[in-house]
Amino acid sequence: MRIKKSRWLACVGGVALLFVGLVASDVSAGSKQLVRKGNVLFEENCVACHQKGGVGQAGVAPSLTNKEFLSIASDKFLFETIRDGRTDTPMPAFGEMLESDEDITAIVAYLRTFSQGKDLSSKVENARAAMGDPRLGKRWFQQVCEGCHGVRGQGGYDSEGSGTAIGKAGFLNKASDGFIRYIIKNGRSNTAMRGFSGPTGLANLSDQEIDDIISYLRILQ
Ligand code: HEC
Ligand code: HEC
């Protein structure tokens, strides 16, 4: 018997689709398992500070489910921040406390389930370096940022408005200029960190003034 070429092709196509389907369902079963493990590890290690569901609490620990944060934070940024912690802040280094890198990967997978919208991490990472004047940046920082982030950006953990330690190496060594610029411009919704660009911003900083502030932060660490 001769099978018509078209039927034969349909048959091969069907088998290929079935195979792709099986592999895909395997991958999604695997990633579901990873997310479940990450959820458990998060409950065990992180909720005391970052709160249930990672929503954060001003003055204690930042939100990890904030949409602006997750859209610009790469997996690498999340992984390494969890691994290394932030020296001289309450954020511990979990590389020494968890069993393996796989545990950290699982937590990152869990945090990713809160991501909404576009992944802007590589765009932000590759944005141009800041070209600002740190002396002017210091002035803007004192006027606009210091009240929440501390005199030298050391972070404050004493009030509802308290910001994180943006003048310390734990943050600065991992955050690119584009990452910092994006946060200053857009803020982080549902937190005390508001955007500082445009007429609706808390203060209407120009692009140059924002670069001045980034250049100032770079000399603090
Ligand atoms: C009213 C208080 C307040 C002011 C004023 C403020 N911030 Fe913040 N900022 C915060 C808080 C709170 C967070 C953490 C938000 C969260 O939960 O994610 C934050 C987060 C940030 C982050 C992210 C840091 C990280 O750990 O990932 C950067 C960068 C930042 N602020 C820069 C600035 C700069 C620059 C200024 C001045 C132009 C400024 N902030 C003014 C409260 C403030
Ligand atoms: C003892 C309190 C505490 C615990 C426990 C803790 N964190 Fe943190 N975490 C913090 C604080 C405080 C910061 C902000 C530090 C700073 O000022 O830069 C932070 C920052 C972070 C950041 C950077 C967020 C940003 O806005 O840039 C990530 C990511 C993070 N923590 C993940 C975790 C994960 C995941 C766990 C559990 C494995 C965890 N943390 C456990 C207190 C804690």
Tab-separated table of C-alpha atoms and ligand atoms in Angstrom:
chain	number	residue	atom	x	y	z
A	1	MET	CA	0.000	0.000	0.000
A	2	ARG	CA	1.218	3.476	-0.747
A	3	ILE	CA	0.509	6.169	1.798
A	4	LYS	CA	-0.231	9.480	0.225
A	5	LYS	CA	2.521	11.966	0.822
A	6	SER	CA	0.160	14.476	2.427
A	7	ARG	CA	-1.148	11.868	4.902
A	8	TRP	CA	2.338	10.780	5.730
A	9	LEU	CA	3.335	14.384	6.402
A	10	ALA	CA	0.266	14.920	8.582
A	11	CYS	CA	1.180	11.811	10.508
A	12	VAL	CA	4.793	12.909	11.080
A	13	GLY	CA	3.537	16.365	12.047
A	14	GLY	CA	1.133	14.841	14.560
A	15	VAL	CA	3.843	12.773	16.208
A	16	ALA	CA	6.116	15.836	16.360
A	17	LEU	CA	3.357	17.901	17.986
A	18	LEU	CA	2.677	15.165	20.505
A	19	PHE	CA	6.368	15.059	21.347
A	20	VAL	CA	6.607	18.850	21.753
A	21	GLY	CA	3.464	18.732	23.913
A	22	LEU	CA	4.936	16.040	26.153
A	23	VAL	CA	8.229	17.888	26.564
A	24	ALA	CA	6.407	21.172	27.273
A	25	SER	CA	4.166	19.609	29.899
A	26	ASP	CA	7.217	18.032	31.466
A	27	VAL	CA	8.977	21.400	31.612
A	28	SER	CA	5.942	23.119	33.101
A	29	ALA	CA	5.528	20.317	35.658
A	30	GLY	CA	9.202	20.811	36.544
A	31	SER	CA	8.870	24.557	36.879
A	32	LYS	CA	5.672	24.197	38.940
A	33	GLN	CA	7.593	21.999	41.316
A	34	LEU	CA	10.400	24.562	41.479
A	35	VAL	CA	7.917	27.353	42.243
A	36	ARG	CA	6.298	25.232	44.974
A	37	LYS	CA	9.690	24.593	46.542
A	38	GLY	CA	10.529	28.303	46.292
A	39	ASN	CA	7.255	29.186	47.986
A	40	VAL	CA	8.043	26.886	50.924
A	41	LEU	CA	11.586	28.260	51.243
A	42	PHE	CA	10.241	31.804	51.065
A	43	GLU	CA	7.787	31.123	53.895
A	44	GLU	CA	10.583	29.624	55.981
A	45	ASN	CA	13.268	32.243	55.380
A	46	CYS	CA	11.862	35.523	54.133
A	47	VAL	CA	8.361	36.348	55.394
A	48	ALA	CA	9.579	37.479	58.834
A	49	CYS	CA	10.889	40.613	57.122
A	50	HIS	CA	9.409	40.733	53.612
A	51	GLN	CA	5.949	39.665	54.844
A	52	LYS	CA	3.589	37.058	53.530
A	53	GLY	CA	3.449	37.071	49.737
A	54	GLY	CA	6.565	39.320	49.688
A	55	VAL	CA	4.577	42.565	49.875
A	56	GLY	CA	7.181	44.192	52.134
A	57	GLN	CA	6.746	46.602	54.998
A	58	ALA	CA	8.086	50.142	54.958
A	59	GLY	CA	10.802	50.576	57.550
A	60	VAL	CA	11.384	46.791	57.742
A	61	ALA	CA	12.067	45.339	54.279
A	62	PRO	CA	11.185	46.343	50.711
A	63	SER	CA	8.453	44.785	48.609
A	64	LEU	CA	9.637	41.922	46.392
A	65	THR	CA	6.419	41.723	44.396
A	66	ASN	CA	6.322	45.321	43.268
A	67	LYS	CA	5.705	45.430	39.513
A	68	GLU	CA	8.310	48.090	38.641
A	69	PHE	CA	10.935	46.230	40.674
A	70	LEU	CA	10.261	42.850	39.083
A	71	SER	CA	10.185	44.259	35.560
A	72	ILE	CA	13.721	45.663	35.867
A	73	ALA	CA	15.365	43.142	38.212
A	74	SER	CA	17.061	40.359	36.234
A	75	ASP	CA	17.157	36.803	37.564
A	76	LYS	CA	20.880	37.413	38.126
A	77	PHE	CA	20.166	40.479	40.270
A	78	LEU	CA	17.650	38.546	42.372
A	79	PHE	CA	19.850	35.455	42.663
A	80	GLU	CA	22.987	37.349	43.681
A	81	THR	CA	21.167	39.656	46.098
A	82	ILE	CA	19.687	36.640	47.872
A	83	ARG	CA	23.045	34.816	47.812
A	84	ASP	CA	25.194	37.733	49.026
A	85	GLY	CA	22.646	39.673	51.065
A	86	ARG	CA	23.373	43.330	51.742
A	87	THR	CA	26.244	43.886	54.146
A	88	ASP	CA	25.517	46.383	56.933
A	89	THR	CA	21.761	46.092	56.457
A	90	PRO	CA	19.294	43.575	57.916
A	91	MET	CA	19.297	41.596	54.622
A	92	PRO	CA	21.234	38.337	55.367
A	93	ALA	CA	23.452	36.441	52.906
A	94	PHE	CA	21.516	33.255	52.167
A	95	GLY	CA	24.344	31.649	50.219
A	96	GLU	CA	25.667	30.562	53.597
A	97	MET	CA	22.312	29.610	55.065
A	98	LEU	CA	20.467	27.686	52.358
A	99	GLU	CA	21.497	24.221	51.268
A	100	SER	CA	22.357	24.930	47.654
A	101	ASP	CA	22.192	27.331	44.726
A	102	GLU	CA	19.157	25.378	43.601
A	103	ASP	CA	17.249	26.630	46.636
A	104	ILE	CA	17.974	30.205	45.570
A	105	THR	CA	16.919	29.412	41.985
A	106	ALA	CA	13.640	28.046	43.380
A	107	ILE	CA	13.006	31.241	45.366
A	108	VAL	CA	13.704	33.345	42.253
A	109	ALA	CA	11.217	31.177	40.301
A	110	TYR	CA	8.629	31.781	43.038
A	111	LEU	CA	9.211	35.576	42.976
A	112	ARG	CA	8.846	35.525	39.173
A	113	THR	CA	5.242	34.342	39.534
A	114	PHE	CA	4.471	37.905	40.711
A	115	SER	CA	5.968	39.503	37.571
A	116	GLN	CA	3.567	41.521	35.478
A	117	GLY	CA	4.134	43.147	32.119
A	118	LYS	CA	7.326	43.449	30.146
A	119	ASP	CA	10.751	42.221	31.155
A	120	LEU	CA	12.815	45.416	30.922
A	121	SER	CA	15.861	44.038	32.725
A	122	SER	CA	18.291	43.895	29.796
A	123	LYS	CA	17.114	47.233	28.395
A	124	VAL	CA	17.759	48.847	31.756
A	125	GLU	CA	21.068	47.010	32.204
A	126	ASN	CA	22.339	48.239	28.843
A	127	ALA	CA	21.193	51.821	29.240
A	128	ARG	CA	23.931	54.437	29.064
A	129	ALA	CA	26.054	55.170	32.122
A	130	ALA	CA	25.173	58.252	34.136
A	131	MET	CA	27.106	61.402	33.256
A	132	GLY	CA	26.370	63.621	36.168
A	133	ASP	CA	28.101	65.984	38.539
A	134	PRO	CA	28.366	64.354	41.960
A	135	ARG	CA	28.648	67.723	43.721
A	136	LEU	CA	25.305	68.801	42.322
A	137	GLY	CA	23.945	65.290	42.935
A	138	LYS	CA	24.778	65.649	46.590
A	139	ARG	CA	22.718	68.825	46.728
A	140	TRP	CA	19.675	67.202	45.066
A	141	PHE	CA	20.078	64.138	47.252
A	142	GLN	CA	20.052	66.267	50.405
A	143	GLN	CA	16.975	68.129	49.237
A	144	VAL	CA	14.901	65.210	48.004
A	145	CYS	CA	16.184	61.779	49.083
A	146	GLU	CA	18.014	62.076	52.366
A	147	GLY	CA	14.891	62.331	54.511
A	148	CYS	CA	13.993	58.718	53.697
A	149	HIS	CA	17.288	57.133	52.624
A	150	GLY	CA	19.588	58.676	55.271
A	151	VAL	CA	22.331	61.299	55.068
A	152	ARG	CA	24.754	59.093	53.137
A	153	GLY	CA	22.159	56.736	51.735
A	154	GLN	CA	22.752	54.318	54.583
A	155	GLY	CA	19.048	53.497	54.736
A	156	GLY	CA	16.750	54.106	57.608
A	157	TYR	CA	14.809	51.471	59.443
A	158	ASP	CA	12.986	53.692	61.843
A	159	SER	CA	9.910	55.075	60.135
A	160	GLU	CA	7.145	54.310	57.669
A	161	GLY	CA	8.928	56.295	54.954
A	162	SER	CA	12.256	54.634	55.481
A	163	GLY	CA	14.094	53.779	52.292
A	164	THR	CA	16.741	51.128	51.654
A	165	ALA	CA	20.526	51.515	51.819
A	166	ILE	CA	21.052	52.916	48.318
A	167	GLY	CA	24.443	54.400	49.250
A	168	LYS	CA	25.977	51.062	50.265
A	169	ALA	CA	27.938	48.544	48.235
A	170	GLY	CA	25.378	45.729	48.679
A	171	PHE	CA	22.976	47.627	46.445
A	172	LEU	CA	25.382	49.681	44.322
A	173	ASN	CA	27.590	46.752	43.246
A	174	LYS	CA	24.608	44.978	41.707
A	175	ALA	CA	22.461	47.801	40.394
A	176	SER	CA	23.334	49.349	37.019
A	177	ASP	CA	22.937	53.078	36.376
A	178	GLY	CA	19.939	52.276	34.153
A	179	PHE	CA	18.320	50.320	36.988
A	180	ILE	CA	18.738	53.215	39.440
A	181	ARG	CA	17.589	55.762	36.841
A	182	TYR	CA	14.421	53.783	36.133
A	183	ILE	CA	13.464	53.679	39.819
A	184	ILE	CA	14.098	57.387	40.373
A	185	LYS	CA	11.948	58.230	37.351
A	186	ASN	CA	9.128	55.757	37.866
A	187	GLY	CA	9.148	55.011	41.577
A	188	ARG	CA	7.638	51.811	42.917
A	189	SER	CA	3.891	51.641	43.107
A	190	ASN	CA	2.274	50.936	46.487
A	191	THR	CA	5.444	51.945	48.358
A	192	ALA	CA	6.727	55.229	49.788
A	193	MET	CA	9.127	55.411	46.814
A	194	ARG	CA	7.377	57.707	44.334
A	195	GLY	CA	8.525	58.742	40.892
A	196	PHE	CA	10.584	61.926	40.693
A	197	SER	CA	10.108	62.807	37.071
A	198	GLY	CA	7.388	64.810	35.340
A	199	PRO	CA	4.723	67.108	36.787
A	200	THR	CA	3.091	64.263	38.747
A	201	GLY	CA	6.379	63.352	40.438
A	202	LEU	CA	7.046	64.168	44.074
A	203	ALA	CA	9.734	66.534	42.782
A	204	ASN	CA	10.155	67.163	39.082
A	205	LEU	CA	13.802	66.213	38.570
A	206	SER	CA	15.288	66.690	35.099
A	207	ASP	CA	17.184	63.862	33.393
A	208	GLN	CA	20.430	65.708	34.151
A	209	GLU	CA	19.589	66.095	37.835
A	210	ILE	CA	18.778	62.395	38.035
A	211	ASP	CA	22.178	61.578	36.493
A	212	ASP	CA	23.807	63.958	39.014
A	213	ILE	CA	22.221	61.945	41.839
A	214	ILE	CA	23.377	58.615	40.372
A	215	SER	CA	26.936	59.981	40.048
A	216	TYR	CA	26.769	61.079	43.679
A	217	LEU	CA	25.580	57.625	44.825
A	218	ARG	CA	28.506	56.052	42.928
A	219	ILE	CA	31.058	57.901	45.091
A	220	LEU	CA	29.355	56.966	48.375
A	221	GLN	CA	30.118	53.255	48.646
B	1	HEC	C1	9.163	59.286	51.095
B	1	HEC	C2	10.355	58.467	51.266
B	1	HEC	C3	11.308	58.351	50.096
B	1	HEC	C4	11.910	59.367	49.376
B	1	HEC	C5	11.749	60.852	49.533
B	1	HEC	C6	12.794	58.692	48.428
B	1	HEC	N1	12.714	57.335	48.560
B	1	HEC	FE1	13.691	55.957	47.456
B	1	HEC	N2	12.724	54.455	48.425
B	1	HEC	C7	11.877	54.633	49.505
B	1	HEC	C8	11.389	53.343	49.941
B	1	HEC	C9	10.436	53.084	51.083
B	1	HEC	C10	11.988	52.380	49.081
B	1	HEC	C11	11.764	50.866	49.092
B	1	HEC	C12	10.451	50.611	48.377
B	1	HEC	C13	10.085	49.156	48.250
B	1	HEC	O1	9.449	48.616	49.144
B	1	HEC	O2	10.425	48.583	47.211
B	1	HEC	C14	12.823	53.125	48.161
B	1	HEC	C15	13.588	52.528	47.155
B	1	HEC	C16	14.494	53.208	46.366
B	1	HEC	C17	15.405	52.569	45.453
B	1	HEC	C18	15.543	51.075	45.213
B	1	HEC	C19	16.587	50.550	46.175
B	1	HEC	C20	16.691	49.050	46.303
B	1	HEC	O3	17.054	48.609	47.400
B	1	HEC	O4	16.421	48.332	45.346
B	1	HEC	C21	16.166	53.556	44.887
B	1	HEC	C22	17.276	53.422	43.861
B	1	HEC	C23	15.706	54.817	45.453
B	1	HEC	N3	14.688	54.563	46.344
B	1	HEC	C24	16.235	56.052	45.137
B	1	HEC	C25	15.762	57.253	45.649
B	1	HEC	C26	16.291	58.551	45.286
B	1	HEC	C27	17.489	58.778	44.387
B	1	HEC	C28	15.535	59.482	45.925
B	1	HEC	C29	15.613	60.988	45.794
B	1	HEC	C30	15.502	61.491	44.442
B	1	HEC	C31	14.544	58.765	46.719
B	1	HEC	N4	14.732	57.420	46.533
B	1	HEC	C32	13.606	59.365	47.541
B	1	HEC	C33	11.497	55.833	50.067
B	1	HEC	C34	11.822	57.085	49.578
B	2	HEC	C1	16.039	39.993	58.754
B	2	HEC	C2	15.210	40.571	57.715
B	2	HEC	C3	15.282	39.993	56.314
B	2	HEC	C4	15.171	38.673	55.926
B	2	HEC	C5	14.966	37.471	56.807
B	2	HEC	C6	15.232	38.684	54.478
B	2	HEC	N1	15.391	39.959	54.005
B	2	HEC	FE1	15.608	40.517	52.067
B	2	HEC	N2	15.903	42.416	52.611
B	2	HEC	C7	15.822	42.883	53.920
B	2	HEC	C8	16.105	44.315	53.921
B	2	HEC	C9	16.089	45.224	55.140
B	2	HEC	C10	16.404	44.670	52.585
B	2	HEC	C11	16.843	46.029	52.091
B	2	HEC	C12	18.292	46.217	52.444
B	2	HEC	C13	18.854	47.567	52.043
B	2	HEC	O1	18.678	48.519	52.798
B	2	HEC	O2	19.471	47.657	50.963
B	2	HEC	C14	16.248	43.457	51.791
B	2	HEC	C15	16.426	43.412	50.412
B	2	HEC	C16	16.146	42.321	49.635
B	2	HEC	C17	16.186	42.307	48.193
B	2	HEC	C18	16.470	43.489	47.291
B	2	HEC	C19	15.160	44.202	47.056
B	2	HEC	C20	15.263	45.533	46.377
B	2	HEC	O3	14.292	46.293	46.462
B	2	HEC	O4	16.283	45.830	45.738
B	2	HEC	C21	15.846	41.036	47.794
B	2	HEC	C22	15.736	40.524	46.373
B	2	HEC	C23	15.596	40.278	48.997
B	2	HEC	N3	15.800	41.076	50.100
B	2	HEC	C24	15.210	38.953	49.017
B	2	HEC	C25	15.062	38.193	50.185
B	2	HEC	C26	14.724	36.787	50.187
B	2	HEC	C27	14.395	35.973	48.963
B	2	HEC	C28	14.735	36.380	51.505
B	2	HEC	C29	14.565	34.979	52.035
B	2	HEC	C30	15.408	33.954	51.416
B	2	HEC	C31	15.042	37.560	52.309
B	2	HEC	N4	15.234	38.629	51.478
B	2	HEC	C32	15.109	37.564	53.693
B	2	HEC	C33	15.546	42.162	55.049
B	2	HEC	C34	15.424	40.786	55.106
